[in-house]
Amino acid sequence: MTTVKDIIGEMVSPSPEDETLIRTAYDFAKKAHEGHQRYSGEPYFLHPAAVAKQLASMHLDAQTVAAGLLHDAIEDTDTTDEAVAQVFGDEVLFLVRGVTKLGRHKYRGAERHAESLRRLLVATSADIRVLIIKLVDRYHNMTTLEYVPKHKQRRIALETMEIFAPIADRLGMGRLKRELEDLAFPYIDPDAYRHTAEVRKLMGKETEEGLAHAKKTLQRELVRRGLTGFHTEIRMKGLWSLHQKLKRKHDDITQIHDIAALRVIVPKLEDCYPVLGAIHALWKPLPGNFKDYIAFPKPNGYQSLHTTVVTGDAGTVEMQVRTEEMHRHAQFGIASHMTYKTLGKNAPKASFERFSLAWIRGLIPSLLHLSKRDAVVETSPKIAHTEKSNSAFMPPWLSELAEAHTSITGADEFITGLKEDFFSHRVFVFTPMGDVVDLPIRSTPIDFAYAIHSDIGNHMQGAKVNGKLASFDSPLANGDIVEILTRKTVHPTTKWLEYARTTLARRHIRTALMEIDAAVPTEKTRPNTPTATRARPRRTRR
Ligand code: MN
């Protein structure tokens, strides 16, 4: 059982207040889960305690670690929101609520599941730490998947592989990604898993001695060249990633040179290239295999030098050179930046890609795919598949997210984005039907209307936000439910251009204004035309 000391021990210089917060959360959650058990028969509290410990080991802040302890308390016990807010404050409550799944009775099966994911995305849009807790939660649940009822195992494993591992990858959390994949792999393709494990074991054995020898040779050479303060490690390729590579190389093991890689971790950036020089002086590099991810980081921020060399002892071996800081990022990704209290000054200056929802959209096809599979697995054969049940499994907000073409602009740098929290420059709002629309921050009902359809925008008469009438220029907030009231006789005015924030809305307004201008002479010759039917207010429907 993880003790509170274990958790605090993993934290980076916690303040006395931090320690008190963790101790209180520990006792609170332990009491709340009293009498509950995991599928394994162990006390339930093992799980939140393990999640908290891992969050602490990733050097996340005390609020996040406390939320890790409490993350299942509201969902699974009698604990209320109010109680959590009272003892731990609104910040911790927000994090816990973000991770909490939906009430059991409201949604069922795949529908409930899709709703949970939607909620997760909305909460994540406000605070990326929600997603980090969720990933760690999933990781710990995967370590005990063997105790989960058989019929659920495969679905959970697929979801882990197709949704959570790619999210971890996109956030640069390489270690978590790899662990999630390798934990899911045996439940997805047991035969391939056994085969790949066998291959890795054999190859590992074959190269073990040679690799240890090459490591010694390199260490000696680095010291001879006056390099100090470095350390080396041997990393084995993850099983899932090895499996993917084997498939690409038509199962030809001789084509794979990075089953085992030798890694050199140095204190400073200036040390990286001299180490590379030493490696290439010792062994001939394989032409065309050198990659400088320091000068050209991967989109998720990963940095390292990769080269493949032909050693006498260990055959062809991949070598990786990186700084401590790059190493931390490669393992913990986005989480490694959350620890910097003053982001910007000390944060690595790597030029990261702009934030874009595109990567979440990229996951949507798998979500749809999974939902459909869910339907097959979880629906009893007696229930015929009607159109209605199908649409429940494929909520429209999913396809909407997948189809939307807007991308995040604004913050120029990844780090800036982090500082202000993930996606904080976007808002997610909902139609009365529950479809989600993502818009730039400070968007108004006009932007929303045009995002739905130009026809709705062009005839917008008014808007209701969360059931109350709102002005055209009122900024929308995350989670708002927006209803647009339309009337055929209403047309855009130049004033609307001031209220609109999206280029999409502005473009449509300008086009409509031009058409009205052009139509002026004819309109003057006619009496006011709208017929009774045209004038009837129409409610938006999606
Ligand atoms: Mn949990």
Coordinates of C-alpha atoms and ligand atoms in Angstrom, one line a residue:
M1 CA 0.0 0.0 0.0
T2 CA 1.3 3.4 -1.0
T3 CA 1.8 5.5 2.1
V4 CA 1.4 9.2 2.3
K5 CA 5.1 9.4 2.9
D6 CA 5.7 7.6 -0.4
I7 CA 3.7 10.2 -2.2
I8 CA 5.2 13.2 -0.5
G9 CA 8.7 11.7 -1.0
E10 CA 8.2 11.9 -4.8
M11 CA 7.3 15.5 -4.8
V12 CA 9.8 18.3 -5.5
S13 CA 10.4 20.4 -2.5
P14 CA 6.8 20.5 -1.2
S15 CA 5.9 23.4 1.0
P16 CA 4.5 22.7 4.5
E17 CA 1.1 23.7 3.1
D18 CA 1.5 21.3 0.2
E19 CA 2.3 18.5 2.7
T20 CA -0.8 19.3 4.7
L21 CA -2.9 19.3 1.6
I22 CA -1.6 15.9 0.6
R23 CA -2.0 14.4 4.1
T24 CA -5.6 15.7 4.3
A25 CA -6.5 14.4 0.9
Y26 CA -4.9 11.0 1.7
D27 CA -6.9 10.6 4.9
F28 CA -10.1 11.9 3.3
A29 CA -9.9 9.6 0.3
K30 CA -8.9 6.6 2.4
K31 CA -12.0 7.1 4.6
A32 CA -14.3 7.8 1.6
H33 CA -13.3 4.5 -0.1
E34 CA -13.4 2.4 3.1
G35 CA -15.0 -1.0 2.5
H36 CA -14.8 -0.6 -1.4
Q37 CA -12.8 -3.1 -3.3
R38 CA -11.1 -3.3 -6.7
Y39 CA -11.9 -6.1 -9.1
S40 CA -8.8 -7.8 -7.7
G41 CA -10.3 -7.9 -4.3
E42 CA -7.8 -5.4 -2.9
P43 CA -8.9 -2.3 -1.1
Y44 CA -10.0 0.3 -3.6
F45 CA -7.9 3.0 -2.0
L46 CA -4.8 1.3 -3.5
H47 CA -5.8 2.8 -6.8
P48 CA -6.1 6.5 -6.1
A49 CA -3.0 6.3 -3.9
A50 CA -1.0 4.7 -6.7
V51 CA -2.3 7.4 -9.1
A52 CA -1.3 10.2 -6.7
K53 CA 2.2 8.7 -6.3
Q54 CA 2.8 8.6 -10.0
L55 CA 1.6 12.1 -10.5
A56 CA 4.0 13.2 -7.7
S57 CA 6.8 11.3 -9.4
M58 CA 6.1 13.2 -12.6
H59 CA 6.7 16.3 -10.4
L60 CA 3.2 17.7 -10.8
D61 CA 1.9 20.3 -8.3
A62 CA 0.3 19.5 -5.0
Q63 CA -3.3 20.3 -6.2
T64 CA -2.9 17.8 -9.0
V65 CA -1.5 15.1 -6.6
A66 CA -4.4 15.8 -4.2
A67 CA -6.9 15.5 -7.1
G68 CA -5.3 12.2 -7.9
L69 CA -6.1 11.0 -4.4
L70 CA -9.6 12.2 -4.7
H71 CA -10.3 11.4 -8.3
D72 CA -12.7 8.6 -7.8
A73 CA -14.2 9.8 -4.5
I74 CA -17.2 11.8 -6.0
E75 CA -18.0 9.1 -8.5
D76 CA -17.8 6.0 -6.4
T77 CA -18.5 7.2 -2.8
D78 CA -21.0 9.4 -0.9
T79 CA -18.6 12.3 -1.1
T80 CA -20.2 15.5 -2.5
D81 CA -18.8 18.3 -4.6
E82 CA -19.5 20.7 -1.7
A83 CA -17.5 18.6 0.7
V84 CA -14.5 18.5 -1.7
A85 CA -14.7 22.3 -2.3
Q86 CA -15.0 23.0 1.4
V87 CA -12.0 21.0 2.4
F88 CA -9.8 21.4 -0.7
G89 CA -10.9 24.5 -2.6
D90 CA -12.4 25.1 -6.0
E91 CA -9.2 24.2 -8.0
V92 CA -9.0 20.7 -6.6
L93 CA -12.7 20.3 -7.1
F94 CA -12.5 21.3 -10.7
L95 CA -9.7 18.8 -11.4
V96 CA -11.7 16.0 -9.7
R97 CA -14.9 16.9 -11.5
G98 CA -13.1 16.9 -14.8
V99 CA -11.9 13.3 -14.3
T100 CA -15.2 12.1 -12.8
K101 CA -17.3 10.0 -15.2
L102 CA -21.0 10.6 -15.5
G103 CA -23.6 9.4 -13.1
R104 CA -24.5 5.8 -13.7
H105 CA -28.2 6.2 -14.4
K106 CA -28.3 8.9 -17.0
Y107 CA -26.4 7.3 -19.8
R108 CA -25.6 3.7 -20.6
G109 CA -23.0 1.7 -22.5
A110 CA -21.3 3.5 -25.4
E111 CA -23.4 6.5 -25.1
R112 CA -22.3 7.0 -21.5
H113 CA -18.8 6.5 -22.6
A114 CA -19.0 9.1 -25.4
E115 CA -20.5 11.6 -23.0
S116 CA -17.6 11.0 -20.5
L117 CA -15.1 11.7 -23.3
R118 CA -16.9 14.8 -24.2
R119 CA -16.8 16.0 -20.7
L120 CA -13.2 15.2 -20.5
L121 CA -12.4 17.2 -23.6
V122 CA -14.4 20.2 -22.2
A123 CA -12.6 20.1 -18.9
T124 CA -9.3 19.6 -20.6
S125 CA -9.9 22.7 -22.6
A126 CA -9.9 24.6 -19.4
D127 CA -7.0 22.8 -17.7
I128 CA -4.6 20.3 -19.2
R129 CA -3.9 18.8 -15.8
V130 CA -7.3 17.0 -16.0
L131 CA -6.0 15.1 -19.0
I132 CA -2.8 14.2 -17.2
I133 CA -4.7 12.8 -14.2
K134 CA -6.9 10.8 -16.6
L135 CA -3.9 9.3 -18.4
V136 CA -2.3 8.2 -15.1
D137 CA -5.6 6.9 -13.9
R138 CA -5.9 4.8 -17.1
Y139 CA -2.3 3.6 -16.8
H140 CA -2.9 2.3 -13.3
N141 CA -6.2 0.7 -14.4
M142 CA -4.3 -1.1 -17.2
T143 CA -1.9 -2.6 -14.7
T144 CA -4.8 -4.5 -13.1
L145 CA -6.8 -5.2 -16.3
E146 CA -6.4 -8.9 -15.8
Y147 CA -8.9 -8.7 -12.9
V148 CA -11.5 -6.9 -15.0
P149 CA -14.3 -9.1 -16.4
K150 CA -13.2 -10.7 -19.7
H151 CA -15.9 -9.1 -21.9
K152 CA -14.7 -5.6 -20.9
Q153 CA -11.0 -6.2 -21.2
R154 CA -10.7 -6.0 -25.0
R155 CA -12.8 -2.8 -25.2
I156 CA -10.7 -1.1 -22.5
A157 CA -7.5 -2.2 -24.2
L158 CA -8.6 -0.9 -27.6
E159 CA -9.6 2.4 -26.1
T160 CA -6.2 2.6 -24.4
M161 CA -4.4 1.9 -27.6
E162 CA -6.5 4.1 -29.9
I163 CA -7.3 7.0 -27.7
F164 CA -5.1 7.3 -24.6
A165 CA -1.8 6.2 -26.0
P166 CA -2.0 8.7 -28.9
I167 CA -3.0 11.5 -26.5
A168 CA 0.1 10.7 -24.3
D169 CA 2.2 10.7 -27.4
R170 CA 0.8 14.0 -28.6
L171 CA 1.6 15.5 -25.2
G172 CA 5.2 14.2 -25.5
M173 CA 4.7 11.7 -22.6
G174 CA 6.8 9.0 -24.2
R175 CA 7.2 6.7 -21.2
L176 CA 3.4 6.7 -20.5
K177 CA 2.6 6.1 -24.2
R178 CA 4.9 3.2 -24.4
E179 CA 3.6 1.7 -21.1
L180 CA 0.0 2.1 -22.2
E181 CA 0.7 0.4 -25.5
D182 CA 2.5 -2.5 -24.0
L183 CA -0.1 -3.1 -21.3
A184 CA -2.9 -3.1 -24.0
F185 CA -1.1 -5.1 -26.6
P186 CA -1.6 -8.6 -25.1
Y187 CA -5.4 -8.1 -24.9
I188 CA -5.6 -6.9 -28.5
D189 CA -3.4 -9.5 -30.2
P190 CA -2.2 -12.2 -27.8
D191 CA -0.3 -14.2 -30.5
A192 CA 1.5 -11.2 -31.9
Y193 CA 2.3 -10.2 -28.3
R194 CA 3.9 -13.5 -27.5
H195 CA 5.8 -13.6 -30.8
T196 CA 7.2 -10.0 -30.4
A197 CA 8.2 -10.6 -26.7
E198 CA 10.0 -13.7 -27.9
V199 CA 11.8 -11.8 -30.6
R200 CA 12.9 -9.1 -28.3
K201 CA 14.1 -11.5 -25.7
L202 CA 16.2 -13.4 -28.2
M203 CA 17.7 -10.3 -29.7
G204 CA 18.3 -8.8 -26.3
K205 CA 20.2 -11.9 -25.2
E206 CA 22.2 -12.0 -28.4
T207 CA 23.3 -8.4 -28.1
E208 CA 23.5 -8.1 -24.3
E209 CA 27.2 -8.8 -23.9
G210 CA 28.3 -6.9 -27.0
L211 CA 26.2 -3.9 -26.0
A212 CA 27.7 -3.8 -22.5
H213 CA 31.1 -3.9 -24.2
A214 CA 30.2 -1.1 -26.6
K215 CA 28.9 0.9 -23.7
K216 CA 32.3 0.6 -21.8
T217 CA 34.2 1.5 -25.0
L218 CA 32.1 4.6 -25.4
Q219 CA 32.4 5.6 -21.8
R220 CA 36.1 5.4 -21.9
E221 CA 36.3 7.4 -25.1
L222 CA 34.1 10.2 -23.7
V223 CA 36.2 10.4 -20.5
R224 CA 39.4 10.5 -22.7
R225 CA 37.9 13.4 -24.5
G226 CA 37.3 15.3 -21.3
L227 CA 33.5 14.9 -21.1
T228 CA 32.2 14.4 -17.6
G229 CA 28.9 14.4 -15.8
F230 CA 27.2 12.2 -18.4
H231 CA 25.5 8.9 -17.9
T232 CA 24.6 6.0 -20.2
E233 CA 21.7 3.6 -20.3
I234 CA 20.4 0.8 -22.5
R235 CA 16.8 1.1 -23.5
M236 CA 14.8 -1.7 -25.0
K237 CA 12.2 -0.9 -27.6
G238 CA 8.6 -1.2 -26.5
L239 CA 6.8 -4.3 -27.6
W240 CA 4.0 -2.6 -29.5
S241 CA 6.4 -0.3 -31.3
L242 CA 8.6 -3.3 -32.2
H243 CA 5.6 -5.2 -33.5
Q244 CA 4.6 -2.2 -35.7
K245 CA 8.2 -2.0 -37.0
L246 CA 8.3 -5.8 -37.7
K247 CA 5.2 -5.5 -39.7
R248 CA 6.7 -2.6 -41.7
K249 CA 9.8 -4.6 -42.4
H250 CA 7.9 -7.8 -43.3
D251 CA 9.0 -9.6 -40.2
D252 CA 12.7 -9.3 -41.2
I253 CA 14.5 -8.9 -37.8
T254 CA 17.8 -8.1 -39.5
Q255 CA 16.3 -4.8 -40.7
I256 CA 15.7 -3.6 -37.2
H257 CA 18.6 -1.9 -35.5
D258 CA 16.9 -0.3 -32.5
I259 CA 15.6 -3.1 -30.4
A260 CA 18.2 -2.1 -28.0
A261 CA 19.6 1.4 -28.1
L262 CA 22.5 3.0 -26.2
R263 CA 21.6 6.3 -24.7
V264 CA 24.0 9.0 -23.5
I265 CA 22.5 11.7 -21.3
V266 CA 24.7 14.8 -20.9
P267 CA 24.3 17.9 -18.7
K268 CA 24.4 20.6 -21.3
L269 CA 23.3 21.1 -24.9
E270 CA 26.9 22.0 -25.9
D271 CA 27.9 18.4 -24.9
C272 CA 25.6 16.7 -27.4
Y273 CA 27.5 17.1 -30.6
P274 CA 30.9 16.3 -29.2
V275 CA 29.4 13.0 -27.9
L276 CA 28.1 12.4 -31.4
G277 CA 31.6 13.1 -32.7
A278 CA 33.1 10.6 -30.4
I279 CA 30.5 7.9 -31.4
H280 CA 31.2 8.5 -35.1
A281 CA 34.9 8.4 -34.5
L282 CA 34.6 5.0 -32.8
W283 CA 32.2 3.4 -35.2
K284 CA 31.0 4.0 -38.8
P285 CA 27.5 5.4 -38.9
L286 CA 24.9 3.8 -41.2
P287 CA 24.4 6.3 -44.0
G288 CA 21.1 8.0 -44.1
N289 CA 20.2 7.0 -40.5
F290 CA 21.3 10.1 -38.6
K291 CA 18.6 12.3 -37.3
D292 CA 19.0 15.6 -35.6
Y293 CA 15.9 16.0 -33.5
I294 CA 17.6 18.8 -31.5
A295 CA 17.8 21.1 -34.5
F296 CA 14.4 19.8 -35.7
P297 CA 12.3 18.7 -32.7
K298 CA 9.4 16.3 -33.3
P299 CA 6.0 18.0 -33.3
N300 CA 5.4 16.8 -29.7
G301 CA 8.7 18.5 -28.6
Y302 CA 10.9 15.4 -28.5
Q303 CA 14.6 16.2 -28.9
S304 CA 17.6 13.9 -29.2
L305 CA 20.3 13.0 -31.7
H306 CA 19.8 9.6 -33.2
T307 CA 22.5 7.7 -35.1
T308 CA 22.9 4.1 -36.0
V309 CA 26.4 2.7 -36.0
V310 CA 28.1 -0.5 -36.9
T311 CA 29.9 -1.8 -33.8
G312 CA 32.1 -4.9 -33.9
D313 CA 30.7 -6.2 -30.6
A314 CA 27.0 -5.6 -30.8
G315 CA 26.3 -5.4 -34.5
T316 CA 24.3 -2.5 -35.7
V317 CA 23.2 -0.3 -32.8
E318 CA 21.1 2.8 -32.5
M319 CA 22.7 5.5 -30.3
Q320 CA 20.8 8.4 -28.8
V321 CA 22.3 11.6 -27.3
R322 CA 20.3 14.1 -25.3
T323 CA 20.5 16.4 -22.3
E324 CA 18.9 15.8 -18.9
E325 CA 16.2 18.3 -19.8
M326 CA 15.5 16.6 -23.1
H327 CA 15.4 13.3 -21.3
R328 CA 12.8 14.6 -18.9
H329 CA 10.7 15.9 -21.6
A330 CA 11.0 12.7 -23.6
Q331 CA 9.6 10.8 -20.6
F332 CA 7.1 13.2 -19.1
G333 CA 6.4 15.6 -22.0
I334 CA 3.9 18.3 -21.1
A335 CA 3.9 17.3 -17.5
S336 CA 7.6 18.1 -17.2
H337 CA 6.8 21.7 -17.9
M338 CA 4.1 22.0 -15.3
T339 CA 6.7 22.0 -12.6
Y340 CA 8.3 25.2 -13.7
K341 CA 6.8 27.8 -11.5
T342 CA 7.9 30.5 -13.9
L343 CA 7.4 29.1 -17.3
G344 CA 9.2 31.0 -20.0
K345 CA 12.4 32.0 -18.2
N346 CA 13.7 28.6 -17.3
A347 CA 11.6 26.6 -19.8
P348 CA 13.4 25.1 -22.7
K349 CA 13.4 27.3 -25.7
A350 CA 12.5 24.5 -28.1
S351 CA 10.3 25.7 -30.8
F352 CA 7.2 23.7 -30.5
E353 CA 4.4 23.4 -32.9
R354 CA 1.4 25.6 -32.4
F355 CA -1.4 24.1 -30.5
S356 CA -4.0 22.7 -32.8
L357 CA -7.1 20.7 -32.2
A358 CA -6.2 18.7 -35.3
W359 CA -4.5 16.0 -33.2
I360 CA -7.7 15.4 -31.2
R361 CA -9.7 15.4 -34.4
G362 CA -7.3 12.8 -35.6
L363 CA -8.5 10.5 -32.8
I364 CA -12.1 11.0 -33.7
P365 CA -12.3 8.3 -36.4
S366 CA -11.0 5.8 -33.8
L367 CA -13.6 7.0 -31.3
L368 CA -16.3 6.4 -33.9
H369 CA -14.8 3.1 -34.7
L370 CA -14.7 2.1 -31.1
S371 CA -18.2 3.2 -30.4
K372 CA -19.4 1.0 -33.1
R373 CA -17.5 -1.9 -31.8
D374 CA -18.9 -1.2 -28.4
A375 CA -22.3 -1.4 -29.8
V376 CA -21.6 -4.9 -31.1
V377 CA -19.9 -6.1 -27.9
E378 CA -22.2 -4.5 -25.3
T379 CA -25.7 -4.6 -26.8
S380 CA -27.5 -7.7 -26.1
P381 CA -28.4 -9.6 -29.3
K382 CA -32.1 -9.3 -28.5
I383 CA -32.1 -5.6 -29.2
A384 CA -32.4 -4.9 -32.8
H385 CA -30.2 -2.1 -34.2
T386 CA -32.5 0.7 -35.0
E387 CA -31.3 3.9 -36.5
K388 CA -31.9 5.6 -33.2
S389 CA -29.5 3.4 -31.3
N390 CA -26.9 3.8 -34.0
S391 CA -27.0 7.6 -33.7
A392 CA -26.7 7.2 -30.0
F393 CA -23.4 5.4 -30.5
M394 CA -22.2 8.1 -32.9
P395 CA -22.9 11.4 -31.2
P396 CA -22.9 14.2 -33.7
W397 CA -20.4 16.2 -31.8
L398 CA -17.8 13.7 -32.7
S399 CA -18.2 14.1 -36.4
E400 CA -18.5 17.8 -36.0
L401 CA -15.2 17.9 -34.3
A402 CA -13.7 15.8 -37.0
E403 CA -15.2 18.0 -39.7
A404 CA -14.5 21.4 -38.3
H405 CA -11.6 23.1 -40.1
T406 CA -10.7 25.7 -37.7
S407 CA -7.4 25.5 -35.9
I408 CA -6.0 27.2 -32.9
T409 CA -4.1 30.3 -33.5
G410 CA -3.0 32.9 -31.0
A411 CA -0.2 31.8 -28.7
D412 CA 2.9 31.5 -30.8
E413 CA 4.7 29.1 -28.7
F414 CA 3.9 25.9 -27.0
I415 CA 5.2 27.3 -23.7
T416 CA 3.0 30.3 -23.9
G417 CA 0.1 28.0 -24.5
L418 CA 1.0 26.0 -21.4
K419 CA 1.3 29.0 -19.2
E420 CA -2.3 29.9 -20.0
D421 CA -3.3 26.3 -20.0
F422 CA -4.1 24.1 -22.8
F423 CA -6.7 25.3 -25.3
S424 CA -7.4 28.3 -23.1
H425 CA -7.8 30.3 -26.3
R426 CA -10.7 28.1 -27.4
V427 CA -14.2 27.7 -26.0
F428 CA -16.4 24.7 -26.4
V429 CA -20.0 25.5 -26.5
F430 CA -23.0 23.3 -27.2
T431 CA -26.2 23.4 -29.3
P432 CA -29.4 22.6 -27.4
M433 CA -29.1 19.1 -29.0
G434 CA -25.7 18.6 -27.3
D435 CA -23.5 19.0 -30.3
V436 CA -20.2 20.7 -29.5
V437 CA -18.8 23.6 -31.4
D438 CA -15.4 24.9 -30.7
L439 CA -14.7 28.6 -31.2
P440 CA -11.9 31.1 -30.5
I441 CA -12.1 32.7 -27.1
R442 CA -14.4 35.8 -26.8
S443 CA -16.6 34.4 -29.7
T444 CA -20.1 35.6 -29.6
P445 CA -23.5 34.1 -30.5
I446 CA -23.0 35.5 -34.0
D447 CA -19.9 33.4 -34.5
F448 CA -21.7 30.4 -33.1
A449 CA -24.7 30.9 -35.5
Y450 CA -22.4 31.1 -38.5
A451 CA -20.4 28.1 -37.3
I452 CA -23.6 26.1 -37.5
H453 CA -24.8 27.3 -40.9
S454 CA -24.6 30.5 -42.9
D455 CA -28.4 30.5 -43.2
I456 CA -28.8 30.5 -39.5
G457 CA -26.2 33.3 -39.2
N458 CA -27.8 35.4 -41.9
H459 CA -31.2 35.3 -40.3
M460 CA -30.3 35.5 -36.6
Q461 CA -32.8 37.4 -34.7
G462 CA -31.6 36.6 -31.2
A463 CA -29.8 34.1 -29.0
K464 CA -30.4 32.3 -25.8
V465 CA -27.3 31.3 -23.7
N466 CA -28.1 28.7 -21.1
G467 CA -31.8 29.4 -21.6
K468 CA -31.6 33.2 -21.1
L469 CA -31.8 35.8 -23.9
A470 CA -28.3 37.2 -24.6
S471 CA -27.1 40.1 -26.7
F472 CA -25.4 39.5 -30.0
D473 CA -22.0 40.6 -28.7
S474 CA -22.0 38.7 -25.4
P475 CA -18.8 36.5 -25.1
L476 CA -19.5 32.8 -24.9
A477 CA -17.9 30.7 -22.1
N478 CA -16.8 27.1 -22.0
G479 CA -19.8 24.8 -21.7
D480 CA -22.4 27.3 -22.6
I481 CA -25.5 26.0 -24.3
V482 CA -26.4 28.3 -27.1
E483 CA -29.7 28.5 -29.0
I484 CA -30.1 30.7 -32.0
L485 CA -33.5 32.2 -32.8
T486 CA -33.9 33.0 -36.5
R487 CA -36.4 35.0 -38.6
K488 CA -36.4 35.0 -42.3
T489 CA -36.9 38.8 -42.5
V490 CA -33.8 39.5 -40.4
H491 CA -30.6 40.3 -42.3
P492 CA -27.1 41.2 -41.2
T493 CA -26.1 44.8 -40.6
T494 CA -22.7 46.4 -40.6
K495 CA -22.8 46.4 -36.8
W496 CA -22.6 42.6 -36.9
L497 CA -19.1 42.9 -38.2
E498 CA -18.0 44.4 -34.9
Y499 CA -19.6 41.6 -32.9
A500 CA -18.1 38.7 -35.0
R501 CA -14.8 37.4 -34.0
T502 CA -14.3 34.5 -36.5
T503 CA -13.2 35.2 -40.0
L504 CA -15.9 32.7 -41.1
A505 CA -18.7 34.8 -39.7
R506 CA -17.2 38.1 -41.0
R507 CA -16.9 36.7 -44.5
H508 CA -20.5 35.5 -44.5
I509 CA -21.7 38.9 -43.1
R510 CA -19.8 40.8 -45.8
T511 CA -21.2 38.6 -48.6
A512 CA -24.7 39.0 -47.2
L513 CA -24.2 42.8 -46.9
M514 CA -23.1 43.0 -50.5
E515 CA -26.1 41.0 -51.7
I516 CA -28.4 43.3 -49.8
D517 CA -26.8 46.3 -51.3
A518 CA -27.2 44.8 -54.8
A519 CA -30.8 44.0 -54.1
V520 CA -31.8 47.5 -52.9
P521 CA -33.3 48.8 -56.2
T522 CA -35.5 45.8 -56.6
E523 CA -36.6 45.8 -53.0
K524 CA -37.7 49.4 -53.3
T525 CA -40.0 48.5 -56.1
R526 CA -41.7 45.9 -54.1
P527 CA -43.8 46.2 -51.0
N528 CA -42.4 44.5 -48.0
T529 CA -42.4 41.0 -49.3
P530 CA -42.1 38.4 -46.5
T531 CA -45.1 36.1 -46.5
A532 CA -46.6 34.8 -43.4
T533 CA -44.8 31.5 -43.7
R534 CA -41.4 33.1 -44.3
A535 CA -41.8 35.4 -41.4
R536 CA -42.5 32.7 -38.9
P537 CA -39.6 32.5 -36.5
R538 CA -37.7 29.3 -36.8
R539 CA -35.9 27.5 -34.1
T540 CA -32.5 26.2 -35.0
R541 CA -32.4 22.5 -35.6
R542 CA -29.3 20.4 -36.1
Ligands
MN1 MN -9.7 5.9 -11.2

